Amino acid sequence: MKQIAIGLILLCASVQANADDVPTFPARLIGHAELPAQSFTRPPADAPPYFNMSGRFTGAELREEQINSIFGARTGIYRPFAGQALQGFSGLRYLGENRVLVVSDNGFGAKSNSADALLMVHILHLQWDTGRVMPEDTVFLSDPYRLVPFPILNEASDHRYLTGFDFDFESIQHVGDSYWLGDEFGPWLVETNRNGEVLQVHPTNPGDALIQSPDNMLVRSPNPGAALPPTVTVPRSGGFEGMALDQSGTILYPILEKPLRDATGEPETVNGAPVVLLLEFDTTTNTWND
């Protein structure tokens, strides 16, 4: 299995490098643009009315159906929201000319509280002169062709919009006319068209070695005290995080957020240092490179 190990190494303070050998990268803040936290959009017209409100599962109670009935003591913001929140973003790709491609996170931070958060991809225009971030386009992700290999929350609906209960996308790249998204729950690698419709869903199995998280919908929960399946080697919230694209624009490099775990639960190490995996996926053959 082809993999690149990235070690996190702490250097002792007593080890000092020659100042002349340390490169410097001067940086100066010259602009700031902001999208307010309370920025919302309407759900698609053909989405179930249920999605006219979001955040109903974020309070201390299991469900709250009254808008603005939950007060966020840390943020000062009331929930649930009327409509769908544009914030926050988990993956970003610069498109040039002060425009960025971003993907929404899974919603409200967990699978259990994000079942009413629709997943979206946005193109944003950064207006440095006015300090504003202006949404140019919003695409809602969906599975109309029934290609997602597990039951989704909107399984019985017509257009089958995806929610934060289904995926937790953390990274995005555009390849040709497609978007490629790295998911944390599976971890899954997902391709959509520019309309946000799923075209492919790939399990993480480089070299035929299947890698799964406890949040993978195909992982059966064991009885109390029983061991997880041997394929569950990524800890919870340890799936795909960042994802790079090579200069040819065809090879993706998704990286896991956390080290793999062995049968005893210990993280994978190289020379005693914890490592995470950077994998390689060829979009021309739709295969993981060995």
GROMACS .gro file of C-alpha atoms in nm:
model
  290
    1MET     CA    1   0.000   0.000   0.000
    2LYS     CA    2   0.149   0.329  -0.109
    3GLN     CA    3   0.144   0.573   0.176
    4ILE     CA    4   0.343   0.867   0.298
    5ALA     CA    5   0.405   0.881   0.672
    6ILE     CA    6   0.406   1.228   0.821
    7GLY     CA    7   0.557   1.239   1.167
    8LEU     CA    8   0.486   1.496   1.433
    9ILE     CA    9   0.824   1.547   1.598
   10LEU     CA   10   0.890   1.770   1.897
   11LEU     CA   11   1.242   1.912   1.893
   12CYS     CA   12   1.410   1.963   2.228
   13ALA     CA   13   1.466   2.323   2.320
   14SER     CA   14   1.835   2.253   2.364
   15VAL     CA   15   1.871   2.180   1.992
   16GLN     CA   16   1.928   2.512   1.819
   17ALA     CA   17   1.963   2.565   1.446
   18ASN     CA   18   2.196   2.816   1.293
   19ALA     CA   19   1.994   3.133   1.238
   20ASP     CA   20   2.142   3.168   0.890
   21ASP     CA   21   1.995   2.828   0.793
   22VAL     CA   22   1.639   2.907   0.898
   23PRO     CA   23   1.428   3.043   0.608
   24THR     CA   24   1.204   3.337   0.680
   25PHE     CA   25   0.870   3.408   0.516
   26PRO     CA   26   0.770   3.768   0.586
   27ALA     CA   27   0.395   3.822   0.582
   28ARG     CA   28   0.184   4.130   0.638
   29LEU     CA   29  -0.194   4.144   0.667
   30ILE     CA   30  -0.317   4.376   0.392
   31GLY     CA   31  -0.688   4.294   0.380
   32HIS     CA   32  -0.979   4.135   0.565
   33ALA     CA   33  -1.316   4.016   0.438
   34GLU     CA   34  -1.590   3.863   0.649
   35LEU     CA   35  -1.904   3.656   0.604
   36PRO     CA   36  -2.117   3.712   0.916
   37ALA     CA   37  -2.183   3.403   1.127
   38GLN     CA   38  -2.557   3.459   1.097
   39SER     CA   39  -2.574   3.411   0.721
   40PHE     CA   40  -2.852   3.186   0.597
   41THR     CA   41  -3.003   3.051   0.277
   42ARG     CA   42  -3.329   2.887   0.185
   43PRO     CA   43  -3.333   2.513   0.118
   44PRO     CA   44  -3.406   2.399  -0.238
   45ALA     CA   45  -3.768   2.439  -0.342
   46ASP     CA   46  -3.804   2.062  -0.389
   47ALA     CA   47  -3.653   1.974  -0.050
   48PRO     CA   48  -3.887   1.846   0.223
   49PRO     CA   49  -4.039   2.129   0.436
   50TYR     CA   50  -3.850   1.981   0.732
   51PHE     CA   51  -3.539   2.166   0.607
   52ASN     CA   52  -3.700   2.511   0.637
   53MET     CA   53  -3.550   2.501   0.988
   54SER     CA   54  -3.211   2.375   1.106
   55GLY     CA   55  -3.044   2.326   1.443
   56ARG     CA   56  -3.345   2.167   1.616
   57PHE     CA   57  -3.122   1.896   1.769
   58THR     CA   58  -2.853   2.123   1.915
   59GLY     CA   59  -3.003   2.191   2.257
   60ALA     CA   60  -3.005   1.999   2.583
   61GLU     CA   61  -3.333   1.837   2.488
   62LEU     CA   62  -3.354   1.580   2.210
   63ARG     CA   63  -3.558   1.807   1.982
   64GLU     CA   64  -3.675   2.169   1.973
   65GLU     CA   65  -3.925   2.276   1.706
   66GLN     CA   66  -3.960   2.643   1.802
   67ILE     CA   67  -3.731   2.885   1.616
   68ASN     CA   68  -3.490   3.087   1.836
   69SER     CA   69  -3.580   2.890   2.149
   70ILE     CA   70  -3.224   2.769   2.228
   71PHE     CA   71  -2.979   3.033   2.350
   72GLY     CA   72  -2.609   2.978   2.284
   73ALA     CA   73  -2.434   3.113   2.595
   74ARG     CA   74  -2.092   3.114   2.428
   75THR     CA   75  -2.202   3.268   2.098
   76GLY     CA   76  -2.503   3.479   2.195
   77ILE     CA   77  -2.689   3.326   1.899
   78TYR     CA   78  -3.034   3.169   1.922
   79ARG     CA   79  -3.124   2.840   1.756
   80PRO     CA   80  -3.297   2.668   1.579
   81PHE     CA   81  -3.253   2.877   1.266
   82ALA     CA   82  -3.503   2.972   1.002
   83GLY     CA   83  -3.344   2.828   0.689
   84GLN     CA   84  -3.003   2.671   0.641
   85ALA     CA   85  -2.682   2.823   0.781
   86LEU     CA   86  -2.415   2.908   0.523
   87GLN     CA   87  -2.141   2.882   0.787
   88GLY     CA   88  -1.917   2.702   0.870
   89PHE     CA   89  -1.675   2.588   0.606
   90SER     CA   90  -1.440   2.294   0.638
   91GLY     CA   91  -1.262   2.288   0.300
   92LEU     CA   92  -1.144   2.566   0.068
   93ARG     CA   93  -0.987   2.585  -0.278
   94TYR     CA   94  -0.874   2.917  -0.430
   95LEU     CA   95  -1.013   2.968  -0.781
   96GLY     CA   96  -0.827   3.287  -0.867
   97GLU     CA   97  -0.956   3.641  -0.910
   98ASN     CA   98  -1.054   3.661  -0.541
   99ARG     CA   99  -1.295   3.371  -0.566
  100VAL     CA  100  -1.290   3.057  -0.351
  101LEU     CA  101  -1.464   2.720  -0.365
  102VAL     CA  102  -1.574   2.600  -0.020
  103VAL     CA  103  -1.764   2.303   0.121
  104SER     CA  104  -1.985   2.321   0.428
  105ASP     CA  105  -1.897   2.114   0.733
  106ASN     CA  106  -2.145   1.851   0.852
  107GLY     CA  107  -2.362   2.112   1.024
  108PHE     CA  108  -2.346   2.142   1.400
  109GLY     CA  109  -2.041   1.935   1.491
  110ALA     CA  110  -2.172   1.580   1.520
  111LYS     CA  111  -2.372   1.320   1.330
  112SER     CA  112  -2.641   1.316   1.600
  113ASN     CA  113  -2.723   1.689   1.590
  114SER     CA  114  -2.687   1.757   1.215
  115ALA     CA  115  -2.973   1.558   1.063
  116ASP     CA  116  -3.149   1.882   0.958
  117ALA     CA  117  -2.836   2.048   0.812
  118LEU     CA  118  -2.816   2.024   0.433
  119LEU     CA  119  -2.469   1.981   0.282
  120MET     CA  120  -2.359   2.252   0.039
  121VAL     CA  121  -2.079   2.372  -0.187
  122HIS     CA  122  -2.035   2.746  -0.240
  123ILE     CA  123  -1.839   2.978  -0.462
  124LEU     CA  124  -1.758   3.296  -0.268
  125HIS     CA  125  -1.624   3.629  -0.393
  126LEU     CA  126  -1.382   3.801  -0.156
  127GLN     CA  127  -1.432   4.177  -0.183
  128TRP     CA  128  -1.125   4.320  -0.013
  129ASP     CA  129  -1.220   4.681  -0.083
  130THR     CA  130  -1.551   4.652   0.104
  131GLY     CA  131  -1.445   4.380   0.349
  132ARG     CA  132  -1.735   4.158   0.244
  133VAL     CA  133  -1.759   3.791   0.141
  134MET     CA  134  -2.032   3.758  -0.120
  135PRO     CA  135  -2.180   3.415  -0.208
  136GLU     CA  136  -2.194   3.382  -0.587
  137ASP     CA  137  -2.335   3.030  -0.612
  138THR     CA  138  -2.463   2.762  -0.376
  139VAL     CA  139  -2.508   2.398  -0.475
  140PHE     CA  140  -2.688   2.152  -0.247
  141LEU     CA  141  -2.537   1.802  -0.250
  142SER     CA  142  -2.766   1.512  -0.333
  143ASP     CA  143  -2.778   1.144  -0.431
  144PRO     CA  144  -3.053   1.124  -0.696
  145TYR     CA  145  -2.891   0.824  -0.871
  146ARG     CA  146  -2.880   0.617  -0.548
  147LEU     CA  147  -2.504   0.567  -0.555
  148VAL     CA  148  -2.436   0.615  -0.184
  149PRO     CA  149  -2.388   0.257  -0.058
  150PHE     CA  150  -2.563   0.306   0.276
  151PRO     CA  151  -2.905   0.438   0.385
  152ILE     CA  152  -2.914   0.818   0.393
  153LEU     CA  153  -3.149   1.032   0.600
  154ASN     CA  154  -3.351   1.134   0.292
  155GLU     CA  155  -3.369   0.779   0.155
  156ALA     CA  156  -3.742   0.798   0.086
  157SER     CA  157  -3.747   1.146  -0.070
  158ASP     CA  158  -3.735   1.224  -0.441
  159HIS     CA  159  -3.416   1.425  -0.484
  160ARG     CA  160  -3.235   1.268  -0.185
  161TYR     CA  161  -3.051   1.572  -0.050
  162LEU     CA  162  -2.754   1.489   0.171
  163THR     CA  163  -2.726   1.603   0.531
  164GLY     CA  164  -2.470   1.618   0.808
  165PHE     CA  165  -2.606   1.287   0.930
  166ASP     CA  166  -2.479   1.121   0.610
  167PHE     CA  167  -2.134   1.273   0.552
  168ASP     CA  168  -1.884   1.504   0.717
  169PHE     CA  169  -1.694   1.662   0.429
  170GLU     CA  170  -1.366   1.824   0.530
  171SER     CA  171  -1.194   1.895   0.197
  172ILE     CA  172  -1.276   1.975  -0.165
  173GLN     CA  173  -1.096   1.983  -0.500
  174HIS     CA  174  -1.232   2.043  -0.849
  175VAL     CA  175  -1.116   1.812  -1.127
  176GLY     CA  176  -1.255   1.885  -1.471
  177ASP     CA  177  -1.631   1.919  -1.436
  178SER     CA  178  -1.640   1.738  -1.102
  179TYR     CA  179  -1.602   1.816  -0.735
  180TRP     CA  180  -1.411   1.566  -0.521
  181LEU     CA  181  -1.485   1.564  -0.149
  182GLY     CA  182  -1.299   1.401   0.140
  183ASP     CA  183  -1.529   1.268   0.414
  184GLU     CA  184  -1.445   1.206   0.779
  185PHE     CA  185  -1.721   0.960   0.875
  186GLY     CA  186  -1.629   0.676   0.639
  187PRO     CA  187  -1.378   0.782   0.549
  188TRP     CA  188  -1.523   0.809   0.197
  189LEU     CA  189  -1.395   0.983  -0.117
  190VAL     CA  190  -1.692   1.124  -0.309
  191GLU     CA  191  -1.723   1.267  -0.660
  192THR     CA  192  -2.014   1.493  -0.759
  193ASN     CA  193  -2.095   1.688  -1.072
  194ARG     CA  194  -2.121   2.067  -1.069
  195ASN     CA  195  -2.488   2.031  -0.973
  196GLY     CA  196  -2.382   1.856  -0.652
  197GLU     CA  197  -2.519   1.517  -0.762
  198VAL     CA  198  -2.314   1.219  -0.642
  199LEU     CA  199  -2.137   1.031  -0.923
  200GLN     CA  200  -1.912   0.800  -0.723
  201VAL     CA  201  -1.850   0.700  -0.360
  202HIS     CA  202  -1.518   0.527  -0.294
  203PRO     CA  203  -1.433   0.340   0.025
  204THR     CA  204  -1.081   0.393   0.156
  205ASN     CA  205  -0.913   0.067   0.056
  206PRO     CA  206  -0.565   0.133  -0.086
  207GLY     CA  207  -0.394  -0.195  -0.164
  208ASP     CA  208  -0.727  -0.365  -0.081
  209ALA     CA  209  -0.668  -0.286   0.287
  210LEU     CA  210  -1.004  -0.142   0.397
  211ILE     CA  211  -0.982   0.151   0.637
  212GLN     CA  212  -1.297   0.242   0.831
  213SER     CA  213  -1.402   0.469   1.116
  214PRO     CA  214  -1.651   0.380   1.392
  215ASP     CA  215  -1.888   0.632   1.224
  216ASN     CA  216  -1.887   0.440   0.895
  217MET     CA  217  -2.251   0.353   0.825
  218LEU     CA  218  -2.149   0.005   0.708
  219VAL     CA  219  -1.981  -0.079   1.040
  220ARG     CA  220  -2.207  -0.283   1.264
  221SER     CA  221  -2.202  -0.169   1.625
  222PRO     CA  222  -2.079  -0.455   1.843
  223ASN     CA  223  -2.243  -0.569   2.163
  224PRO     CA  224  -2.113  -0.397   2.480
  225GLY     CA  225  -1.762  -0.518   2.552
  226ALA     CA  226  -1.715  -0.670   2.206
  227ALA     CA  227  -1.430  -0.562   1.981
  228LEU     CA  228  -1.488  -0.347   1.674
  229PRO     CA  229  -1.431  -0.513   1.334
  230PRO     CA  230  -1.062  -0.531   1.234
  231THR     CA  231  -1.126  -0.285   0.950
  232VAL     CA  232  -1.204  -0.008   1.201
  233THR     CA  233  -0.852   0.130   1.228
  234VAL     CA  234  -0.929   0.504   1.219
  235PRO     CA  235  -1.057   0.652   1.548
  236ARG     CA  236  -1.372   0.862   1.559
  237SER     CA  237  -1.316   1.205   1.397
  238GLY     CA  238  -0.999   1.069   1.238
  239GLY     CA  239  -1.103   1.029   0.873
  240PHE     CA  240  -1.009   1.252   0.581
  241GLU     CA  241  -0.916   1.611   0.662
  242GLY     CA  242  -0.713   1.803   0.402
  243MET     CA  243  -0.675   1.696   0.039
  244ALA     CA  244  -0.419   1.815  -0.217
  245LEU     CA  245  -0.424   1.794  -0.597
  246ASP     CA  246  -0.111   1.738  -0.805
  247GLN     CA  247   0.004   1.969  -1.087
  248SER     CA  248  -0.149   1.745  -1.354
  249GLY     CA  249  -0.489   1.802  -1.195
  250THR     CA  250  -0.567   1.429  -1.182
  251ILE     CA  251  -0.408   1.284  -0.866
  252LEU     CA  252  -0.568   1.350  -0.527
  253TYR     CA  253  -0.379   1.329  -0.198
  254PRO     CA  254  -0.628   1.298   0.091
  255ILE     CA  255  -0.478   1.287   0.440
  256LEU     CA  256  -0.621   1.124   0.750
  257GLU     CA  257  -0.668   1.347   1.052
  258LYS     CA  258  -0.548   1.092   1.308
  259PRO     CA  259  -0.303   0.801   1.309
  260LEU     CA  260  -0.426   0.452   1.235
  261ARG     CA  261  -0.476   0.231   1.541
  262ASP     CA  262  -0.360  -0.126   1.584
  263ALA     CA  263  -0.560  -0.407   1.746
  264THR     CA  264  -0.466  -0.280   2.092
  265GLY     CA  265  -0.577   0.075   2.014
  266GLU     CA  266  -0.226   0.216   1.997
  267PRO     CA  267  -0.150   0.477   1.726
  268GLU     CA  268   0.077   0.389   1.436
  269THR     CA  269   0.430   0.525   1.478
  270VAL     CA  270   0.752   0.553   1.280
  271ASN     CA  271   1.070   0.572   1.485
  272GLY     CA  272   0.855   0.631   1.791
  273ALA     CA  273   0.669   0.931   1.646
  274PRO     CA  274   0.292   0.917   1.572
  275VAL     CA  275   0.218   0.935   1.199
  276VAL     CA  276  -0.085   0.997   0.981
  277LEU     CA  277  -0.135   0.865   0.628
  278LEU     CA  278  -0.132   1.068   0.309
  279LEU     CA  279  -0.292   0.852   0.040
  280GLU     CA  280  -0.297   0.875  -0.340
  281PHE     CA  281  -0.604   0.844  -0.564
  282ASP     CA  282  -0.600   0.855  -0.946
  283THR     CA  283  -0.912   1.025  -1.084
  284THR     CA  284  -0.838   0.898  -1.438
  285THR     CA  285  -0.868   0.534  -1.332
  286ASN     CA  286  -1.079   0.587  -1.019
  287THR     CA  287  -0.843   0.375  -0.814
  288TRP     CA  288  -0.619   0.408  -0.513
  289ASN     CA  289  -0.255   0.386  -0.616
  290ASP     CA  290  -0.057   0.102  -0.460
   0.00000   0.00000   0.00000
